[in-house]
Every structure is written in C-alpha cells, then in structure tokens.
C-alpha cells in the first residue's frame, strides 16, 4: 500500500508518512503511566493528540489493560442526566474492552442489572472499582475529546468521582492511570458552563499531574519523516534544508507540517514549474504550499476564528502583538494569554508572549487585514496604485515605498506621535496587501519584532524583500537598525533591503534615499 501524508484525523505509520512516536510514548509510559498518574493531554486543534493516544494504547497493551474511549460518541441528549450518561458510558467502556479481546460477561451482566433500575454515577464507580480490583493487570483509562462533555454538570460529577477514587486508591481499587485529552484544560471546564469569575477555575479534577511532554515536531524529526518519503520517491530533495524550512513556517505544529508535505506531494505536481518533484521539495515550493494553506478553508482556521469571536480580549492581545510590536510578559495568570496558549495560538518565547508559529501569524494578519480593509483608506489607495508596481511580473518595492511615503505625508503626517506609533505600521501593511494579494504574501518576522522595530518579509513569485518598519529614535538608533538589517539580509541571502521609518521630528526630511553598506544596498524611506 502506498503511504501518503494525512491531514484528516488519526495517523497510522502503516498508511501514512508521519513522525515516529516511539520515544514520546516511552517517555509518557515511564513518567506518567508507570507511576500511576492522572493527567490531561491538553493541546490545540489537530495537534496529534488522538494519534499519540493510539500509539500509546498499542505500546501499553503488554503491561496494562487499556480502555480507550472517545467522548464524541456521547450525544448531547445522553448528557441530560446521570442515569442516561452512566448507561452510555458503561456501553462504551464494555465495547472498548471487547475490542481488546477481553471477557466482559460479568461486567455486562452487572450493567444490565443496573440499567433496569437506573444506575447512578456512584453505583457505576462502585462497579468499575470491582472491575479494577479483579483485573489481572492494572487498568488504564483513556478518554479522548473530553471537551464534548465540558458543558454538562454530569461530566463534572464524573470528574469529581474520578478524583475521589484517586485520593482513596489505597483503600478502594480504581484505575491505575487516567488520561483525558482535549483542547480545553480540565481546570477551565467550569469557565464554559458558568463564565462568572468566581467559578472559572473551580475544577473538580485538580489532582491532574502537569503534562509537559514535548508534542511539537523538531526539525530533526521532520527530516527523518522526509527521508522515509525520499527512500520511496527519489525526488533528490535536500531533506535537511527542506525540513528546516518547513519547521521555520510551522514551529513543528503537527497538522501544519503534514499539510505542507501533502501539498508538495499531491497538489503542486500539475502546476507549471513544479512537475519535477525536486522543484516542489524546495524553499520556493514550500512557499507555494504555505500560500495554498492560507487560502484554504480548514477546520483548524475555522476553529481559530470562532475562538477569537468568543474571546475578544484574545483578539485584542494578538492585534497588539502583530500590529504594534507589543512585548507582553508571558503569564498564564492573564486570561487572554492562558486562553491563547490553551488553544495553541500563543507560546512563551524568551519570557514574552509570542504567536505559536509563522503560519498562524500570516493567517491572523490576513484575517485582521481583511476585516480592516473594508473601511481602510490605505488599502483603497494600494488598490488604486497597484498597476504602478508590477513590472515584467516582478514587484518594484522601491516604487511601493516611494508612493507610500507620498500618500502617508498627504494623509497622516499631521497626526500625533501616539497615533502614528500605534497605527503607522498597520497602514503600510494595509497599503501593501492589495498590491501582492493573490500572487505573493508577507509575514512579520518574530525574531526582530519589538515596540520600536518590526521586519516584514514579502515573498512575491519566489523573490523576497525584507522591509524594516521602525519608529525613529535618533541617528544612533537608526544606524544600529541599518547594521541589524544588513545582518538579517545575510540570513535571507539578499543584497538589497528596505527601511521604513516613522519620524516625529518636525524638522525631519521625509522621502527616500539609498545607501551602500559593504555589499548591501539599503533603500531608506522616512515619513
């Protein structure tokens, strides 16, 4: 059977090209299962949670009885009361045991007897306790997609009983280990039911161990996966370089890694210039694949939009980071930071809040820009000027800056410093968006972003332009920025770079000049 890159649900190494999880499941067994810990695998959508559970289940079978359940199989109506819930839970529990080839006759008889008189949750746990006590091996309970129960009191009661039996496990037999998987952290489930502040973090399951196993894919792991693909397809790709480029865009987010690879393997083959596999598996090919992903309606991006609508404070935080270059200390005590981290949008980097990966930055920036463009004069001006900037299929970035300087001076020059500092960079991005839209894309370089400086990297038909947008802080600061830009141009193997400075000095000389620093040419625009 020919393997392929999978982006739809659980991955199987016999069917799909995927990063091997052997080391990860061994670590989970050693650190969490063997010591008998209860824990939550809490990660964003399509982060490989279900695939990890599947691999872990297979790995544990020789040592444990594994009961693997999916709470998506419990309908809304079946959460209406504890009698209905316990009936469904026991059915799924027994089915999971049967799938493992285990004898369930005694458990079925007890469940049938209890069903006739509406078994309570407490009685159900008594039955489960007897099952665990009589089991020839320790019992591990895995429950995937627990978010589906998060809106119902009966599920919170279920968690409370899990906790109670865990605390009394020396006196009452119970599950050796329990693993719950989902997007929402269990401690935040009450937030979904009763959003009032006093209930937000009153969790009935505060006995969960911190799950700090790394689930991001490393560049080396991506490379190993690509080498398996290369052994089958002989594309001639440089697996080290391709893996690193994919990692730069994704930071190892499992779905995004697979999505890029899937497009390189399947979708670019019919495009001009990419028929040869070696052309696809390249930096330019990866850029094309990313552009496709950003234009595709996916469950991951749909979920992101829903979360931003639900939590406007999270959206505001992201806009501050992306537009204003705000440096916000990372603290999970801040609600918006906690939510963004839980959903997988945010991460901690050098003590600061950062967007989780470059593709998320690009998607969020496009999303915010699209919403703003409807009312944006800067966007409309970019649309009006668009025909001046594309020459022989190439983007004339010098001309883009020149026209933006003229436009900005005419419209915004009289605004105060606070206004320009907050919105100036946004205006340039809105001006640029219609010029490259559909053919090119841009992203903000996280490594260089701060309140005074942000680099935008523009990719147009495989040609890259690095534009440093910064607030003018004097000549010394400007010269330091020039040196930093030169270093950054080396990273991108570019000979020419651009600087756009927002200067509040009334005696400033606005306009454009070109300077030469070593072998690098810098085009500096001042507004």
Coordinates of C-alpha atoms in Angstrom, one line a residue, residues 32-522:
X32 CA 3.2 9.2 33.8
X33 CA 1.7 5.7 33.4
X34 CA 4.0 3.5 35.4
X35 CA 3.9 5.9 38.4
X36 CA 0.0 5.8 38.2
X37 CA -0.6 9.4 37.4
X38 CA -3.8 11.0 36.3
X39 CA -3.2 13.7 33.6
X40 CA -4.6 15.7 30.7
X41 CA -3.1 16.0 27.2
X42 CA -4.3 19.5 26.6
X43 CA -3.3 20.9 23.2
X44 CA -4.8 22.9 20.3
X45 CA -6.9 21.5 17.5
X46 CA -5.2 18.9 15.2
X47 CA -2.1 18.7 17.4
X48 CA -1.7 15.0 17.2
X49 CA -3.5 14.2 20.5
X50 CA -5.5 11.3 19.1
X51 CA -2.6 9.9 17.1
X52 CA -0.5 10.0 20.3
X53 CA -3.2 8.2 22.3
X54 CA -3.4 5.5 19.6
X55 CA 0.3 4.9 19.6
X56 CA 0.4 4.9 23.4
X57 CA -2.5 2.4 23.6
X58 CA -0.6 0.0 21.4
X59 CA 2.6 0.4 23.4
X60 CA 0.9 -0.2 26.8
X61 CA -1.1 -3.4 25.8
X62 CA 1.5 -5.9 27.1
X63 CA 1.7 -4.3 30.5
X64 CA -1.8 -2.9 31.1
X65 CA -5.5 -3.3 30.3
X66 CA -6.2 -0.2 28.2
X67 CA -9.7 1.1 28.0
X68 CA -9.8 3.7 25.2
X69 CA -12.9 5.8 24.8
X70 CA -14.0 8.7 22.6
X71 CA -16.4 11.2 24.2
X72 CA -17.5 12.3 20.7
X73 CA -19.6 9.1 20.7
X74 CA -21.7 10.5 23.5
X75 CA -24.5 12.7 22.2
X76 CA -25.9 15.9 23.7
X77 CA -29.1 14.1 24.8
X78 CA -27.0 11.5 26.6
X79 CA -25.6 14.1 29.0
X80 CA -29.1 15.2 30.2
X81 CA -28.9 13.2 33.5
X82 CA -26.6 10.8 35.3
X83 CA -28.8 7.7 34.6
X84 CA -28.5 8.2 30.8
X85 CA -24.9 9.1 31.0
X86 CA -23.9 6.1 33.0
X87 CA -25.7 3.7 30.7
X88 CA -23.9 5.1 27.7
X89 CA -20.5 5.3 29.5
X90 CA -20.7 1.6 30.5
X91 CA -21.7 0.6 27.0
X92 CA -18.6 2.4 25.5
X93 CA -16.4 1.0 28.3
X94 CA -17.5 -2.5 27.6
X95 CA -17.1 -2.1 23.8
X96 CA -13.5 -0.8 24.4
X97 CA -12.7 -4.0 26.4
X98 CA -14.3 -6.2 23.7
X99 CA -12.2 -4.5 21.0
X100 CA -9.2 -5.6 23.0
X101 CA -10.4 -9.2 23.1
X102 CA -11.2 -9.3 26.8
X103 CA -14.0 -11.2 28.6
X104 CA -16.8 -8.7 29.6
X105 CA -19.6 -11.1 30.6
X106 CA -19.6 -10.2 34.3
X107 CA -19.4 -6.5 33.6
X108 CA -22.2 -6.8 31.0
X109 CA -24.5 -8.7 33.5
X110 CA -23.9 -6.1 36.2
X111 CA -24.5 -3.2 33.7
X112 CA -27.7 -4.8 32.5
X113 CA -29.0 -5.2 36.1
X114 CA -28.2 -1.7 36.9
X115 CA -29.9 -0.4 33.7
X116 CA -33.2 -1.9 34.8
X117 CA -33.2 0.3 37.9
X118 CA -31.3 3.4 36.6
X119 CA -27.8 3.1 37.9
X120 CA -26.3 6.2 39.5
X121 CA -22.8 7.5 38.9
X122 CA -21.9 6.4 42.4
X123 CA -23.0 2.9 41.7
X124 CA -21.2 2.9 38.4
X125 CA -18.0 3.8 40.1
X126 CA -18.5 1.0 42.6
X127 CA -18.9 -1.4 39.6
X128 CA -15.7 0.0 38.0
X129 CA -13.8 -0.3 41.3
X130 CA -14.7 -4.0 41.5
X131 CA -13.6 -4.5 37.9
X132 CA -10.3 -2.8 38.6
X133 CA -9.8 -4.9 41.7
X134 CA -10.4 -8.2 39.9
X135 CA -8.4 -7.3 36.8
X136 CA -5.3 -9.4 36.2
X137 CA -3.4 -6.3 35.1
X138 CA -3.6 -2.6 36.1
X139 CA -6.3 -0.7 34.2
X140 CA -5.6 2.5 32.3
X141 CA -8.5 4.7 31.2
X142 CA -8.0 6.9 28.1
X143 CA -10.7 9.4 27.2
X144 CA -10.4 11.4 24.0
X145 CA -12.3 14.6 23.1
X146 CA -13.4 15.3 26.6
X147 CA -14.3 18.8 25.5
X148 CA -17.6 17.4 24.4
X149 CA -18.6 16.8 28.0
X150 CA -17.5 20.2 29.2
X151 CA -20.8 21.9 29.1
X152 CA -22.7 19.4 31.3
X153 CA -22.9 19.1 35.1
X154 CA -23.0 15.3 34.9
X155 CA -19.5 15.3 33.3
X156 CA -18.2 17.5 36.2
X157 CA -19.7 15.0 38.6
X158 CA -17.9 12.2 36.7
X159 CA -14.6 14.0 37.1
X160 CA -15.3 14.6 40.8
X161 CA -15.8 10.8 41.3
X162 CA -12.6 10.1 39.4
X163 CA -10.8 12.4 41.8
X164 CA -12.4 10.9 44.9
X165 CA -11.4 7.4 43.9
X166 CA -7.9 8.5 43.1
X167 CA -7.5 10.1 46.5
X168 CA -8.8 6.8 48.2
X169 CA -6.9 4.5 45.8
X170 CA -5.0 2.8 48.7
X171 CA -8.4 1.7 50.2
X172 CA -10.5 1.3 47.0
X173 CA -9.4 -0.3 43.8
X174 CA -9.5 2.1 40.9
X175 CA -7.9 3.0 37.6
X176 CA -4.1 2.8 37.7
X177 CA -3.8 5.8 35.5
X178 CA -6.3 8.1 33.7
X179 CA -5.6 10.2 30.6
X180 CA -8.0 12.8 29.3
X181 CA -7.3 14.5 26.0
X182 CA -8.9 17.7 24.6
X183 CA -8.3 21.3 23.7
X184 CA -9.8 22.8 26.9
X185 CA -7.8 22.3 30.1
X186 CA -9.9 20.5 32.6
X187 CA -9.5 23.3 35.1
X188 CA -11.2 25.6 32.6
X189 CA -14.3 23.4 32.0
X190 CA -16.3 25.4 34.5
X191 CA -15.5 28.5 32.5
X192 CA -17.6 27.0 29.7
X193 CA -20.6 26.4 32.0
X194 CA -20.6 29.3 34.3
X195 CA -18.4 32.1 33.0
X196 CA -18.8 34.2 36.2
X197 CA -15.4 35.0 37.6
X198 CA -15.9 33.1 40.9
X199 CA -16.5 29.8 39.1
X200 CA -13.8 30.0 36.4
X201 CA -11.1 27.9 37.9
X202 CA -13.1 25.8 40.5
X203 CA -12.1 22.5 38.9
X204 CA -13.3 19.1 40.2
X205 CA -10.2 17.5 38.8
X206 CA -7.3 19.3 40.4
X207 CA -5.3 16.1 41.0
X208 CA -4.0 16.0 37.4
X209 CA -0.3 15.9 37.0
X210 CA 1.3 18.5 34.8
X211 CA 1.8 17.0 31.3
X212 CA 4.9 18.6 30.0
X213 CA 6.0 16.2 27.3
X214 CA 7.0 18.0 24.1
X215 CA 4.5 17.4 21.3
X216 CA 5.9 19.8 18.7
X217 CA 7.8 18.1 16.0
X218 CA 11.5 19.0 15.8
X219 CA 13.4 19.8 12.6
X220 CA 15.3 16.5 13.0
X221 CA 12.0 14.5 13.4
X222 CA 10.6 16.2 10.2
X223 CA 13.8 15.3 8.4
X224 CA 13.5 11.6 9.4
X225 CA 10.0 11.5 8.1
X226 CA 11.1 13.1 4.8
X227 CA 13.9 10.6 4.5
X228 CA 11.3 7.8 4.6
X229 CA 9.4 9.6 1.8
X230 CA 12.6 10.2 -0.2
X231 CA 13.5 6.5 0.0
X232 CA 10.2 5.7 -1.7
X233 CA 10.1 8.6 -4.3
X234 CA 13.7 9.6 -5.0
X235 CA 13.0 13.3 -5.5
X236 CA 16.6 14.4 -4.9
X237 CA 15.5 16.9 -2.2
X238 CA 17.9 18.2 0.4
X239 CA 16.0 16.7 3.4
X240 CA 17.9 18.8 5.9
X241 CA 17.2 22.1 4.2
X242 CA 13.5 21.2 3.4
X243 CA 12.9 20.0 7.0
X244 CA 14.3 23.2 8.4
X245 CA 12.3 25.4 6.1
X246 CA 9.1 23.5 7.0
X247 CA 10.0 24.0 10.7
X248 CA 10.5 27.7 10.2
X249 CA 6.9 28.1 9.0
X250 CA 5.3 25.7 11.4
X251 CA 7.4 25.5 14.6
X252 CA 6.6 21.8 14.5
X253 CA 2.8 22.1 14.7
X254 CA 1.9 18.6 13.5
X255 CA -1.1 19.4 11.3
X256 CA 0.7 22.2 9.6
X257 CA 3.8 20.0 8.9
X258 CA 1.6 17.4 7.3
X259 CA -0.4 20.0 5.4
X260 CA 2.7 21.4 3.7
X261 CA 4.1 18.0 2.9
X262 CA 0.7 16.9 1.5
X263 CA 0.5 19.9 -0.9
X264 CA 4.1 19.4 -2.0
X265 CA 3.4 15.7 -2.7
X266 CA 0.0 16.0 -4.3
X267 CA -1.1 19.5 -5.2
X268 CA 1.8 21.2 -6.8
X269 CA 2.5 18.4 -9.3
X270 CA 0.3 19.9 -12.0
X271 CA 1.5 23.5 -11.7
X272 CA 3.9 25.0 -14.2
X273 CA 7.4 24.7 -12.9
X274 CA 6.6 22.1 -10.3
X275 CA 6.1 19.0 -12.3
X276 CA 9.5 17.7 -11.4
X277 CA 9.4 16.5 -7.8
X278 CA 12.8 18.1 -7.0
X279 CA 11.3 21.5 -7.9
X280 CA 8.5 21.0 -5.5
X281 CA 10.5 20.0 -2.5
X282 CA 12.4 23.3 -2.2
X283 CA 12.2 26.6 -0.5
X284 CA 10.1 28.1 -3.3
X285 CA 7.8 25.1 -3.4
X286 CA 7.2 25.3 0.4
X287 CA 6.3 29.0 0.0
X288 CA 3.7 28.0 -2.7
X289 CA 2.3 25.3 -0.4
X290 CA 2.0 27.8 2.5
X291 CA 0.2 30.2 0.3
X292 CA -2.3 27.5 -0.6
X293 CA -2.9 26.6 3.0
X294 CA -3.6 30.2 3.9
X295 CA -6.2 30.4 1.2
X296 CA -7.9 27.1 2.1
X297 CA -10.9 26.9 4.5
X298 CA -9.8 24.3 7.1
X299 CA -11.3 23.2 10.4
X300 CA -8.2 24.5 12.2
X301 CA -8.6 28.0 10.9
X302 CA -12.4 27.9 11.4
X303 CA -11.8 27.0 15.0
X304 CA -9.3 29.9 15.4
X305 CA -11.9 32.4 14.0
X306 CA -14.6 31.0 16.4
X307 CA -12.3 31.4 19.4
X308 CA -11.4 35.0 18.5
X309 CA -15.1 35.8 18.2
X310 CA -15.8 34.2 21.6
X311 CA -12.9 35.9 23.3
X312 CA -12.4 39.5 22.1
X313 CA -9.7 40.1 24.7
X314 CA -7.6 37.4 23.0
X315 CA -8.1 39.0 19.6
X316 CA -7.1 42.4 21.1
X317 CA -3.9 40.8 22.5
X318 CA -3.0 39.3 19.1
X319 CA -3.5 42.6 17.4
X320 CA -1.3 44.4 19.8
X321 CA 1.5 41.8 19.2
X322 CA 1.2 41.8 15.4
X323 CA 0.4 45.4 14.7
X324 CA 2.2 47.3 17.4
X325 CA 5.1 45.0 18.2
X326 CA 4.0 45.0 21.9
X327 CA 6.2 42.9 24.2
X328 CA 4.0 41.3 26.7
X329 CA 5.5 39.3 29.6
X330 CA 4.2 35.7 29.5
X331 CA 2.0 34.8 32.4
X332 CA -0.8 32.2 32.4
X333 CA -2.4 34.3 35.1
X334 CA -3.5 36.7 32.3
X335 CA -6.8 35.3 31.0
X336 CA -6.1 36.1 27.3
X337 CA -2.6 34.6 27.5
X338 CA -4.0 31.4 29.2
X339 CA -6.7 31.0 26.6
X340 CA -4.3 31.7 23.6
X341 CA -1.9 29.1 25.0
X342 CA -4.6 26.5 25.6
X343 CA -5.9 26.9 22.1
X344 CA -2.3 26.6 20.6
X345 CA -2.3 30.2 19.2
X346 CA 0.3 31.5 21.7
X347 CA 3.5 30.3 23.3
X348 CA 6.2 31.6 25.6
X349 CA 9.4 32.8 24.0
X350 CA 12.2 34.4 26.0
X351 CA 9.8 35.3 28.7
X352 CA 7.4 37.1 26.3
X353 CA 4.1 36.1 24.6
X354 CA 4.6 35.1 21.0
X355 CA 2.3 33.7 18.3
X356 CA 2.9 30.0 18.1
X357 CA 4.2 29.8 14.5
X358 CA 4.7 31.8 11.3
X359 CA 1.7 30.3 9.5
X360 CA -0.6 31.3 12.3
X361 CA 0.9 34.8 12.2
X362 CA 0.3 35.0 8.5
X363 CA -3.2 33.8 8.8
X364 CA -4.1 36.1 11.7
X365 CA -2.5 39.0 9.9
X366 CA -4.5 38.3 6.7
X367 CA -7.7 37.9 8.8
X368 CA -7.3 41.2 10.6
X369 CA -6.2 42.9 7.4
X370 CA -9.2 41.6 5.5
X371 CA -11.6 42.9 8.2
X372 CA -9.9 46.3 8.3
X373 CA -9.6 46.6 4.5
X374 CA -13.3 47.2 4.1
X375 CA -13.0 50.6 5.7
X376 CA -9.3 51.3 5.2
X377 CA -8.3 54.3 3.1
X378 CA -4.7 52.9 3.0
X379 CA -6.0 49.6 1.5
X380 CA -8.1 51.5 -1.1
X381 CA -5.1 53.6 -2.0
X382 CA -3.0 50.5 -2.5
X383 CA -5.7 49.1 -4.8
X384 CA -5.7 52.4 -6.7
X385 CA -1.9 52.4 -7.2
X386 CA -1.5 48.7 -7.9
X387 CA -0.7 49.0 -11.6
X388 CA 2.4 51.0 -10.9
X389 CA 4.2 48.3 -9.0
X390 CA 4.4 45.1 -11.1
X391 CA 6.9 45.2 -14.0
X392 CA 7.5 42.2 -16.1
X393 CA 5.9 40.0 -13.4
X394 CA 8.2 41.4 -10.6
X395 CA 7.4 43.6 -7.7
X396 CA 9.0 47.0 -7.7
X397 CA 9.4 47.5 -3.9
X398 CA 11.3 50.8 -4.4
X399 CA 8.3 52.3 -6.1
X400 CA 5.9 50.9 -3.4
X401 CA 7.9 52.7 -0.7
X402 CA 8.1 55.9 -2.8
X403 CA 4.3 56.0 -3.3
X404 CA 3.5 55.1 0.3
X405 CA 5.7 58.0 1.5
X406 CA 3.8 60.4 -0.7
X407 CA 0.4 59.0 0.4
X408 CA 1.3 59.0 4.1
X409 CA 2.6 62.5 4.1
X410 CA -0.5 63.7 2.5
X411 CA -3.0 62.0 4.7
X412 CA -1.4 61.2 8.1
X413 CA 1.6 63.5 8.6
X414 CA -0.3 65.8 11.0
X415 CA -1.4 63.1 13.4
X416 CA 0.2 63.0 16.8
X417 CA 3.1 60.7 17.8
X418 CA 0.9 58.3 19.7
X419 CA -1.4 57.8 16.8
X420 CA 1.4 57.2 14.3
X421 CA 3.3 54.9 16.6
X422 CA 0.2 52.7 17.1
X423 CA -1.1 52.7 13.6
X424 CA 1.7 53.6 11.2
X425 CA 2.9 50.1 10.5
X426 CA -0.6 48.9 10.1
X427 CA -1.2 51.5 7.4
X428 CA 1.8 50.3 5.4
X429 CA 0.7 46.6 5.7
X430 CA -2.8 47.6 4.6
X431 CA -1.4 49.6 1.7
X432 CA 0.8 46.6 0.7
X433 CA -1.8 43.9 0.9
X434 CA -3.8 44.6 -2.3
X435 CA -0.6 45.0 -4.2
X436 CA 0.7 41.5 -3.6
X437 CA -2.7 39.8 -2.8
X438 CA -3.3 36.5 -4.6
X439 CA 0.3 36.4 -6.0
X440 CA 2.5 37.0 -3.0
X441 CA 2.3 37.0 0.7
X442 CA 4.1 38.6 3.7
X443 CA 4.8 37.8 7.3
X444 CA 6.2 39.7 10.3
X445 CA 9.5 38.3 11.4
X446 CA 9.1 37.4 15.1
X447 CA 12.8 37.4 15.8
X448 CA 13.1 41.1 15.2
X449 CA 9.8 42.4 16.4
X450 CA 9.6 44.9 19.3
X451 CA 7.8 48.1 20.1
X452 CA 10.3 50.1 18.0
X453 CA 11.0 47.7 15.1
X454 CA 9.3 45.1 13.0
X455 CA 10.6 43.4 9.9
X456 CA 8.1 42.3 7.3
X457 CA 9.3 39.7 4.8
X458 CA 7.5 39.9 1.4
X459 CA 7.5 37.0 -0.9
X460 CA 6.4 37.7 -4.5
X461 CA 6.7 35.0 -7.1
X462 CA 9.7 33.5 -5.1
X463 CA 11.5 36.8 -4.8
X464 CA 11.9 38.0 -1.2
X465 CA 12.0 41.6 0.1
X466 CA 12.9 42.5 3.7
X467 CA 11.4 45.7 4.9
X468 CA 12.2 47.0 8.3
X469 CA 9.4 49.2 9.8
X470 CA 10.5 51.2 12.8
X471 CA 9.9 54.2 14.9
X472 CA 12.6 56.9 14.6
X473 CA 14.6 57.1 17.8
X474 CA 17.5 59.3 16.5
X475 CA 20.5 58.8 14.3
X476 CA 22.4 56.4 16.6
X477 CA 19.3 54.1 16.8
X478 CA 18.9 54.4 13.0
X479 CA 22.5 53.4 12.3
X480 CA 22.1 50.4 14.7
X481 CA 19.0 49.4 12.7
X482 CA 20.9 49.6 9.5
X483 CA 23.5 47.2 10.8
X484 CA 20.8 44.8 12.1
X485 CA 19.1 44.9 8.7
X486 CA 22.4 44.1 7.0
X487 CA 22.8 41.0 9.2
X488 CA 19.2 40.0 8.5
X489 CA 19.8 40.3 4.8
X490 CA 22.7 37.9 5.1
X491 CA 20.3 35.4 6.7
X492 CA 18.0 35.7 3.7
X493 CA 20.9 35.8 1.2
X494 CA 19.7 39.2 -0.1
X495 CA 21.8 42.1 -1.3
X496 CA 19.1 44.7 -1.0
X497 CA 16.9 45.7 1.9
X498 CA 14.4 48.4 2.8
X499 CA 13.8 50.6 5.8
X500 CA 10.6 52.5 6.6
X501 CA 10.9 54.9 9.5
X502 CA 8.1 56.8 11.1
X503 CA 9.7 60.0 12.3
X504 CA 8.0 62.5 14.6
X505 CA 10.7 65.2 14.4
X506 CA 9.2 68.3 12.9
X507 CA 12.5 69.1 11.2
X508 CA 12.7 65.6 9.6
X509 CA 13.5 65.2 5.9
X510 CA 10.9 62.9 4.5
X511 CA 11.5 61.0 1.3
X512 CA 13.7 58.2 0.1
X513 CA 17.5 57.7 -0.1
X514 CA 19.8 54.9 -1.0
X515 CA 22.9 54.0 1.0
X516 CA 25.6 51.3 0.5
X517 CA 26.9 49.3 3.5
X518 CA 29.5 46.8 2.4
X519 CA 27.9 44.7 -0.3
X520 CA 24.4 45.6 0.8
X521 CA 22.2 48.3 -0.6
X522 CA 19.6 49.9 1.7

